[in-house]
């Protein structure tokens, strides 16, 4: 049995002992893809999983859904590589999936980063960040997540920092 994730909000990030060099990355409100490309021009994205799937229990709770109202879910998991090392692991979960979902274009991204959609579409709103040091689906010391809303439809994005500095996280 895996340890259930524990999420904290806002200023609670300081409780995790995040190295000072990583803190600006954790607080970045713009596109992490853009920032990663500035640091590692050879940045590439590897799709690990992209298919209908299931929300995790903590994702259901975060989205404020009951398990029976989730519907079909689109799950996309990717690893971003730069400088020959994995830098960021990300999981996107979109409930109520179907052709009418405003996020339907996510299924067409292929090896393109999600940020290419999120930060170009008008009317997309982003929640505040939550922080975790324990995830059930990925080994990590530091992760963040937030919810994006587009035309009333939620998209939950979790990003795990796997190698932003020369330190081993």
PDB file of N, CA and C in Angstrom, residues 81-157:
ATOM      1  N   UNK A  81      12.963  16.194 -20.591  1.00  0.00           N
ATOM      2  CA  UNK A  81      14.398  15.968 -20.506  1.00  0.00           C
ATOM      3  C   UNK A  81      15.146  17.194 -21.004  1.00  0.00           C
ATOM      4  N   UNK A  82      16.232  17.530 -20.330  1.00  0.00           N
ATOM      5  CA  UNK A  82      17.114  18.604 -20.766  1.00  0.00           C
ATOM      6  C   UNK A  82      18.516  18.325 -20.287  1.00  0.00           C
ATOM      7  N   UNK A  83      19.504  18.602 -21.128  1.00  0.00           N
ATOM      8  CA  UNK A  83      20.881  18.341 -20.744  1.00  0.00           C
ATOM      9  C   UNK A  83      21.143  16.875 -20.447  1.00  0.00           C
ATOM     10  N   UNK A  84      20.384  16.000 -21.100  1.00  0.00           N
ATOM     11  CA  UNK A  84      20.589  14.568 -20.917  1.00  0.00           C
ATOM     12  C   UNK A  84      20.006  13.981 -19.643  1.00  0.00           C
ATOM     13  N   UNK A  85      19.233  14.782 -18.896  1.00  0.00           N
ATOM     14  CA  UNK A  85      18.662  14.303 -17.624  1.00  0.00           C
ATOM     15  C   UNK A  85      17.168  14.582 -17.561  1.00  0.00           C
ATOM     16  N   UNK A  86      16.419  13.762 -16.846  1.00  0.00           N
ATOM     17  CA  UNK A  86      15.010  14.096 -16.626  1.00  0.00           C
ATOM     18  C   UNK A  86      14.923  15.317 -15.713  1.00  0.00           C
ATOM     19  N   UNK A  87      14.091  16.270 -16.078  1.00  0.00           N
ATOM     20  CA  UNK A  87      13.974  17.509 -15.310  1.00  0.00           C
ATOM     21  C   UNK A  87      12.616  17.672 -14.652  1.00  0.00           C
ATOM     22  N   UNK A  88      11.564  17.189 -15.310  1.00  0.00           N
ATOM     23  CA  UNK A  88      10.213  17.382 -14.796  1.00  0.00           C
ATOM     24  C   UNK A  88       9.343  16.219 -15.238  1.00  0.00           C
ATOM     25  N   UNK A  89       8.571  15.690 -14.304  1.00  0.00           N
ATOM     26  CA  UNK A  89       7.575  14.663 -14.582  1.00  0.00           C
ATOM     27  C   UNK A  89       6.227  15.316 -14.351  1.00  0.00           C
ATOM     28  N   UNK A  90       5.312  15.165 -15.301  1.00  0.00           N
ATOM     29  CA  UNK A  90       4.012  15.825 -15.161  1.00  0.00           C
ATOM     30  C   UNK A  90       2.880  14.850 -15.444  1.00  0.00           C
ATOM     31  N   UNK A  91       1.789  15.046 -14.704  1.00  0.00           N
ATOM     32  CA  UNK A  91       0.562  14.250 -14.876  1.00  0.00           C
ATOM     33  C   UNK A  91      -0.588  15.222 -15.060  1.00  0.00           C
ATOM     34  N   UNK A  92      -1.307  15.056 -16.148  1.00  0.00           N
ATOM     35  CA  UNK A  92      -2.498  15.840 -16.438  1.00  0.00           C
ATOM     36  C   UNK A  92      -3.698  14.915 -16.328  1.00  0.00           C
ATOM     37  N   UNK A  93      -4.723  15.352 -15.621  1.00  0.00           N
ATOM     38  CA  UNK A  93      -5.944  14.558 -15.476  1.00  0.00           C
ATOM     39  C   UNK A  93      -7.142  15.456 -15.794  1.00  0.00           C
ATOM     40  N   UNK A  94      -7.972  15.000 -16.731  1.00  0.00           N
ATOM     41  CA  UNK A  94      -9.126  15.778 -17.173  1.00  0.00           C
ATOM     42  C   UNK A  94     -10.381  14.913 -17.037  1.00  0.00           C
ATOM     43  N   UNK A  95     -11.254  15.227 -16.066  1.00  0.00           N
ATOM     44  CA  UNK A  95     -12.495  14.451 -15.932  1.00  0.00           C
ATOM     45  C   UNK A  95     -13.518  14.861 -16.990  1.00  0.00           C
ATOM     46  N   UNK A  96     -14.579  14.076 -17.086  1.00  0.00           N
ATOM     47  CA  UNK A  96     -15.673  14.346 -18.026  1.00  0.00           C
ATOM     48  C   UNK A  96     -15.137  14.429 -19.460  1.00  0.00           C
ATOM     49  N   UNK A  97     -14.277  13.478 -19.808  1.00  0.00           N
ATOM     50  CA  UNK A  97     -13.601  13.502 -21.096  1.00  0.00           C
ATOM     51  C   UNK A  97     -14.530  13.100 -22.230  1.00  0.00           C
ATOM     52  N   UNK A  98     -14.395  13.777 -23.342  1.00  0.00           N
ATOM     53  CA  UNK A  98     -15.142  13.461 -24.544  1.00  0.00           C
ATOM     54  C   UNK A  98     -14.910  14.537 -25.574  1.00  0.00           C
ATOM     55  N   UNK A  99     -15.435  14.369 -26.773  1.00  0.00           N
ATOM     56  CA  UNK A  99     -15.178  15.333 -27.851  1.00  0.00           C
ATOM     57  C   UNK A  99     -15.718  16.732 -27.569  1.00  0.00           C
ATOM     58  N   UNK A 100     -16.682  16.841 -26.673  1.00  0.00           N
ATOM     59  CA  UNK A 100     -17.245  18.155 -26.344  1.00  0.00           C
ATOM     60  C   UNK A 100     -16.485  18.857 -25.216  1.00  0.00           C
ATOM     61  N   UNK A 101     -15.548  18.160 -24.589  1.00  0.00           N
ATOM     62  CA  UNK A 101     -14.781  18.763 -23.510  1.00  0.00           C
ATOM     63  C   UNK A 101     -13.897  19.868 -24.085  1.00  0.00           C
ATOM     64  N   UNK A 102     -13.895  21.061 -23.478  1.00  0.00           N
ATOM     65  CA  UNK A 102     -13.080  22.162 -23.995  1.00  0.00           C
ATOM     66  C   UNK A 102     -11.583  21.852 -24.044  1.00  0.00           C
ATOM     67  N   UNK A 103     -11.135  20.838 -23.309  1.00  0.00           N
ATOM     68  CA  UNK A 103      -9.723  20.454 -23.312  1.00  0.00           C
ATOM     69  C   UNK A 103      -9.417  19.373 -24.343  1.00  0.00           C
ATOM     70  N   UNK A 104     -10.339  19.046 -25.238  1.00  0.00           N
ATOM     71  CA  UNK A 104     -10.171  17.926 -26.171  1.00  0.00           C
ATOM     72  C   UNK A 104      -8.875  18.012 -26.978  1.00  0.00           C
ATOM     73  N   UNK A 105      -8.367  19.209 -27.233  1.00  0.00           N
ATOM     74  CA  UNK A 105      -7.132  19.367 -28.002  1.00  0.00           C
ATOM     75  C   UNK A 105      -5.919  18.777 -27.298  1.00  0.00           C
ATOM     76  N   UNK A 106      -6.021  18.535 -26.000  1.00  0.00           N
ATOM     77  CA  UNK A 106      -4.903  17.940 -25.257  1.00  0.00           C
ATOM     78  C   UNK A 106      -4.554  16.570 -25.846  1.00  0.00           C
ATOM     79  N   UNK A 107      -5.534  15.848 -26.318  1.00  0.00           N
ATOM     80  CA  UNK A 107      -5.295  14.514 -26.874  1.00  0.00           C
ATOM     81  C   UNK A 107      -4.494  14.567 -28.176  1.00  0.00           C
ATOM     82  N   UNK A 108      -4.378  15.748 -28.772  1.00  0.00           N
ATOM     83  CA  UNK A 108      -3.670  15.890 -30.046  1.00  0.00           C
ATOM     84  C   UNK A 108      -2.256  16.440 -29.870  1.00  0.00           C
ATOM     85  N   UNK A 109      -1.819  16.644 -28.638  1.00  0.00           N
ATOM     86  CA  UNK A 109      -0.505  17.257 -28.401  1.00  0.00           C
ATOM     87  C   UNK A 109       0.664  16.379 -28.837  1.00  0.00           C
ATOM     88  N   UNK A 110       0.540  15.082 -28.682  1.00  0.00           N
ATOM     89  CA  UNK A 110       1.671  14.217 -29.000  1.00  0.00           C
ATOM     90  C   UNK A 110       2.870  14.597 -28.138  1.00  0.00           C
ATOM     91  N   UNK A 111       4.008  14.862 -28.769  1.00  0.00           N
ATOM     92  CA  UNK A 111       5.238  15.200 -28.044  1.00  0.00           C
ATOM     93  C   UNK A 111       5.366  16.698 -27.772  1.00  0.00           C
ATOM     94  N   UNK A 112       4.303  17.448 -27.980  1.00  0.00           N
ATOM     95  CA  UNK A 112       4.331  18.883 -27.657  1.00  0.00           C
ATOM     96  C   UNK A 112       3.916  19.073 -26.202  1.00  0.00           C
ATOM     97  N   UNK A 113       4.532  20.024 -25.510  1.00  0.00           N
ATOM     98  CA  UNK A 113       4.184  20.276 -24.109  1.00  0.00           C
ATOM     99  C   UNK A 113       2.786  20.877 -23.942  1.00  0.00           C
ATOM    100  N   UNK A 114       2.148  20.547 -22.841  1.00  0.00           N
ATOM    101  CA  UNK A 114       0.836  21.088 -22.498  1.00  0.00           C
ATOM    102  C   UNK A 114       0.859  22.608 -22.417  1.00  0.00           C
ATOM    103  N   UNK A 115       1.983  23.169 -21.947  1.00  0.00           N
ATOM    104  CA  UNK A 115       2.107  24.623 -21.827  1.00  0.00           C
ATOM    105  C   UNK A 115       1.858  25.360 -23.126  1.00  0.00           C
ATOM    106  N   UNK A 116       2.065  24.709 -24.251  1.00  0.00           N
ATOM    107  CA  UNK A 116       1.804  25.347 -25.533  1.00  0.00           C
ATOM    108  C   UNK A 116       0.319  25.640 -25.728  1.00  0.00           C
ATOM    109  N   UNK A 117      -0.537  24.916 -25.021  1.00  0.00           N
ATOM    110  CA  UNK A 117      -1.968  25.221 -25.046  1.00  0.00           C
ATOM    111  C   UNK A 117      -2.358  26.137 -23.894  1.00  0.00           C
ATOM    112  N   UNK A 118      -1.929  25.767 -22.693  1.00  0.00           N
ATOM    113  CA  UNK A 118      -2.383  26.469 -21.489  1.00  0.00           C
ATOM    114  C   UNK A 118      -2.132  27.967 -21.518  1.00  0.00           C
ATOM    115  N   UNK A 119      -1.001  28.358 -22.049  1.00  0.00           N
ATOM    116  CA  UNK A 119      -0.624  29.764 -21.972  1.00  0.00           C
ATOM    117  C   UNK A 119      -0.881  30.526 -23.265  1.00  0.00           C
ATOM    118  N   UNK A 120      -1.621  29.910 -24.185  1.00  0.00           N
ATOM    119  CA  UNK A 120      -1.983  30.606 -25.419  1.00  0.00           C
ATOM    120  C   UNK A 120      -3.493  30.779 -25.568  1.00  0.00           C
ATOM    121  N   UNK A 121      -4.275  29.990 -24.861  1.00  0.00           N
ATOM    122  CA  UNK A 121      -5.725  30.081 -24.964  1.00  0.00           C
ATOM    123  C   UNK A 121      -6.260  31.191 -24.076  1.00  0.00           C
ATOM    124  N   UNK A 122      -7.100  32.046 -24.619  1.00  0.00           N
ATOM    125  CA  UNK A 122      -7.713  33.076 -23.767  1.00  0.00           C
ATOM    126  C   UNK A 122      -8.754  32.456 -22.838  1.00  0.00           C
ATOM    127  N   UNK A 123      -8.912  33.064 -21.688  1.00  0.00           N
ATOM    128  CA  UNK A 123      -9.951  32.646 -20.759  1.00  0.00           C
ATOM    129  C   UNK A 123      -9.594  31.478 -19.866  1.00  0.00           C
ATOM    130  N   UNK A 124      -8.371  30.986 -19.951  1.00  0.00           N
ATOM    131  CA  UNK A 124      -7.957  29.886 -19.070  1.00  0.00           C
ATOM    132  C   UNK A 124      -7.575  30.480 -17.716  1.00  0.00           C
ATOM    133  N   UNK A 125      -8.146  29.929 -16.659  1.00  0.00           N
ATOM    134  CA  UNK A 125      -7.862  30.410 -15.299  1.00  0.00           C
ATOM    135  C   UNK A 125      -7.099  29.339 -14.537  1.00  0.00           C
ATOM    136  N   UNK A 126      -6.170  29.804 -13.687  1.00  0.00           N
ATOM    137  CA  UNK A 126      -5.337  28.883 -12.916  1.00  0.00           C
ATOM    138  C   UNK A 126      -5.547  29.107 -11.426  1.00  0.00           C
ATOM    139  N   UNK A 127      -5.633  28.012 -10.682  1.00  0.00           N
ATOM    140  CA  UNK A 127      -5.770  28.094  -9.221  1.00  0.00           C
ATOM    141  C   UNK A 127      -4.404  28.386  -8.601  1.00  0.00           C
ATOM    142  N   UNK A 128      -4.401  28.571  -7.292  1.00  0.00           N
ATOM    143  CA  UNK A 128      -3.150  28.664  -6.557  1.00  0.00           C
ATOM    144  C   UNK A 128      -2.506  27.286  -6.516  1.00  0.00           C
ATOM    145  N   UNK A 129      -1.223  27.254  -6.204  1.00  0.00           N
ATOM    146  CA  UNK A 129      -0.496  25.995  -6.126  1.00  0.00           C
ATOM    147  C   UNK A 129      -0.735  25.292  -4.801  1.00  0.00           C
ATOM    148  N   UNK A 130      -0.609  23.986  -4.852  1.00  0.00           N
ATOM    149  CA  UNK A 130      -0.527  23.133  -3.671  1.00  0.00           C
ATOM    150  C   UNK A 130       0.800  22.403  -3.787  1.00  0.00           C
ATOM    151  N   UNK A 131       1.363  21.994  -2.641  1.00  0.00           N
ATOM    152  CA  UNK A 131       2.689  21.378  -2.604  1.00  0.00           C
ATOM    153  C   UNK A 131       2.621  20.013  -1.933  1.00  0.00           C
ATOM    154  N   UNK A 132       3.473  19.110  -2.395  1.00  0.00           N
ATOM    155  CA  UNK A 132       3.540  17.789  -1.773  1.00  0.00           C
ATOM    156  C   UNK A 132       4.968  17.268  -1.831  1.00  0.00           C
ATOM    157  N   UNK A 133       5.271  16.394  -0.886  1.00  0.00           N
ATOM    158  CA  UNK A 133       6.545  15.687  -0.912  1.00  0.00           C
ATOM    159  C   UNK A 133       6.329  14.188  -1.041  1.00  0.00           C
ATOM    160  N   UNK A 134       5.090  13.756  -1.125  1.00  0.00           N
ATOM    161  CA  UNK A 134       4.773  12.333  -1.218  1.00  0.00           C
ATOM    162  C   UNK A 134       3.655  12.131  -2.231  1.00  0.00           C
ATOM    163  N   UNK A 135       3.951  11.393  -3.287  1.00  0.00           N
ATOM    164  CA  UNK A 135       2.939  11.051  -4.283  1.00  0.00           C
ATOM    165  C   UNK A 135       2.835   9.538  -4.385  1.00  0.00           C
ATOM    166  N   UNK A 136       1.651   9.045  -4.669  1.00  0.00           N
ATOM    167  CA  UNK A 136       1.462   7.596  -4.790  1.00  0.00           C
ATOM    168  C   UNK A 136       1.944   7.072  -6.138  1.00  0.00           C
ATOM    169  N   UNK A 137       2.057   7.932  -7.139  1.00  0.00           N
ATOM    170  CA  UNK A 137       2.369   7.473  -8.492  1.00  0.00           C
ATOM    171  C   UNK A 137       3.764   7.849  -8.972  1.00  0.00           C
ATOM    172  N   UNK A 138       4.532   8.588  -8.176  1.00  0.00           N
ATOM    173  CA  UNK A 138       5.869   9.002  -8.624  1.00  0.00           C
ATOM    174  C   UNK A 138       6.794   9.192  -7.441  1.00  0.00           C
ATOM    175  N   UNK A 139       8.045   8.740  -7.561  1.00  0.00           N
ATOM    176  CA  UNK A 139       9.005   9.033  -6.495  1.00  0.00           C
ATOM    177  C   UNK A 139       9.353  10.513  -6.539  1.00  0.00           C
ATOM    178  N   UNK A 140       9.320  11.162  -5.406  1.00  0.00           N
ATOM    179  CA  UNK A 140       9.586  12.597  -5.416  1.00  0.00           C
ATOM    180  C   UNK A 140       9.966  13.107  -4.042  1.00  0.00           C
ATOM    181  N   UNK A 141      10.565  14.257  -4.040  1.00  0.00           N
ATOM    182  CA  UNK A 141      10.713  15.019  -2.809  1.00  0.00           C
ATOM    183  C   UNK A 141       9.880  16.282  -2.897  1.00  0.00           C
ATOM    184  N   UNK A 142       9.735  16.840  -4.122  1.00  0.00           N
ATOM    185  CA  UNK A 142       8.968  18.078  -4.265  1.00  0.00           C
ATOM    186  C   UNK A 142       8.091  18.042  -5.507  1.00  0.00           C
ATOM    187  N   UNK A 143       6.825  18.355  -5.291  1.00  0.00           N
ATOM    188  CA  UNK A 143       5.879  18.425  -6.398  1.00  0.00           C
ATOM    189  C   UNK A 143       4.919  19.575  -6.138  1.00  0.00           C
ATOM    190  N   UNK A 144       4.323  20.039  -7.207  1.00  0.00           N
ATOM    191  CA  UNK A 144       3.273  21.061  -7.097  1.00  0.00           C
ATOM    192  C   UNK A 144       2.131  20.647  -8.007  1.00  0.00           C
ATOM    193  N   UNK A 145       0.946  21.184  -7.696  1.00  0.00           N
ATOM    194  CA  UNK A 145      -0.187  20.960  -8.585  1.00  0.00           C
ATOM    195  C   UNK A 145      -1.088  22.172  -8.540  1.00  0.00           C
ATOM    196  N   UNK A 146      -1.862  22.303  -9.611  1.00  0.00           N
ATOM    197  CA  UNK A 146      -2.852  23.368  -9.692  1.00  0.00           C
ATOM    198  C   UNK A 146      -3.930  22.928 -10.665  1.00  0.00           C
ATOM    199  N   UNK A 147      -5.024  23.647 -10.612  1.00  0.00           N
ATOM    200  CA  UNK A 147      -6.153  23.355 -11.494  1.00  0.00           C
ATOM    201  C   UNK A 147      -6.280  24.491 -12.500  1.00  0.00           C
ATOM    202  N   UNK A 148      -6.462  24.119 -13.752  1.00  0.00           N
ATOM    203  CA  UNK A 148      -6.774  25.079 -14.806  1.00  0.00           C
ATOM    204  C   UNK A 148      -8.236  24.871 -15.173  1.00  0.00           C
ATOM    205  N   UNK A 149      -8.942  25.956 -15.427  1.00  0.00           N
ATOM    206  CA  UNK A 149     -10.332  25.881 -15.863  1.00  0.00           C
ATOM    207  C   UNK A 149     -10.467  26.585 -17.199  1.00  0.00           C
ATOM    208  N   UNK A 150     -11.157  25.928 -18.120  1.00  0.00           N
ATOM    209  CA  UNK A 150     -11.398  26.477 -19.460  1.00  0.00           C
ATOM    210  C   UNK A 150     -12.847  26.194 -19.824  1.00  0.00           C
ATOM    211  N   UNK A 151     -13.611  27.248 -20.004  1.00  0.00           N
ATOM    212  CA  UNK A 151     -15.033  27.131 -20.336  1.00  0.00           C
ATOM    213  C   UNK A 151     -15.756  26.222 -19.343  1.00  0.00           C
ATOM    214  N   UNK A 152     -15.404  26.347 -18.076  1.00  0.00           N
ATOM    215  CA  UNK A 152     -16.070  25.592 -17.018  1.00  0.00           C
ATOM    216  C   UNK A 152     -15.570  24.168 -16.823  1.00  0.00           C
ATOM    217  N   UNK A 153     -14.577  23.755 -17.594  1.00  0.00           N
ATOM    218  CA  UNK A 153     -14.052  22.390 -17.481  1.00  0.00           C
ATOM    219  C   UNK A 153     -12.702  22.407 -16.765  1.00  0.00           C
ATOM    220  N   UNK A 154     -12.509  21.514 -15.783  1.00  0.00           N
ATOM    221  CA  UNK A 154     -11.239  21.478 -15.054  1.00  0.00           C
ATOM    222  C   UNK A 154     -10.185  20.588 -15.701  1.00  0.00           C
ATOM    223  N   UNK A 155      -8.946  20.961 -15.489  1.00  0.00           N
ATOM    224  CA  UNK A 155      -7.773  20.174 -15.845  1.00  0.00           C
ATOM    225  C   UNK A 155      -6.847  20.258 -14.646  1.00  0.00           C
ATOM    226  N   UNK A 156      -6.467  19.126 -14.089  1.00  0.00           N
ATOM    227  CA  UNK A 156      -5.580  19.111 -12.933  1.00  0.00           C
ATOM    228  C   UNK A 156      -4.183  18.722 -13.400  1.00  0.00           C
ATOM    229  N   UNK A 157      -3.217  19.575 -13.087  1.00  0.00           N
ATOM    230  CA  UNK A 157      -1.832  19.367 -13.509  1.00  0.00           C
ATOM    231  C   UNK A 157      -0.941  19.209 -12.286  1.00  0.00           C
TER     232      UNK A 157
END
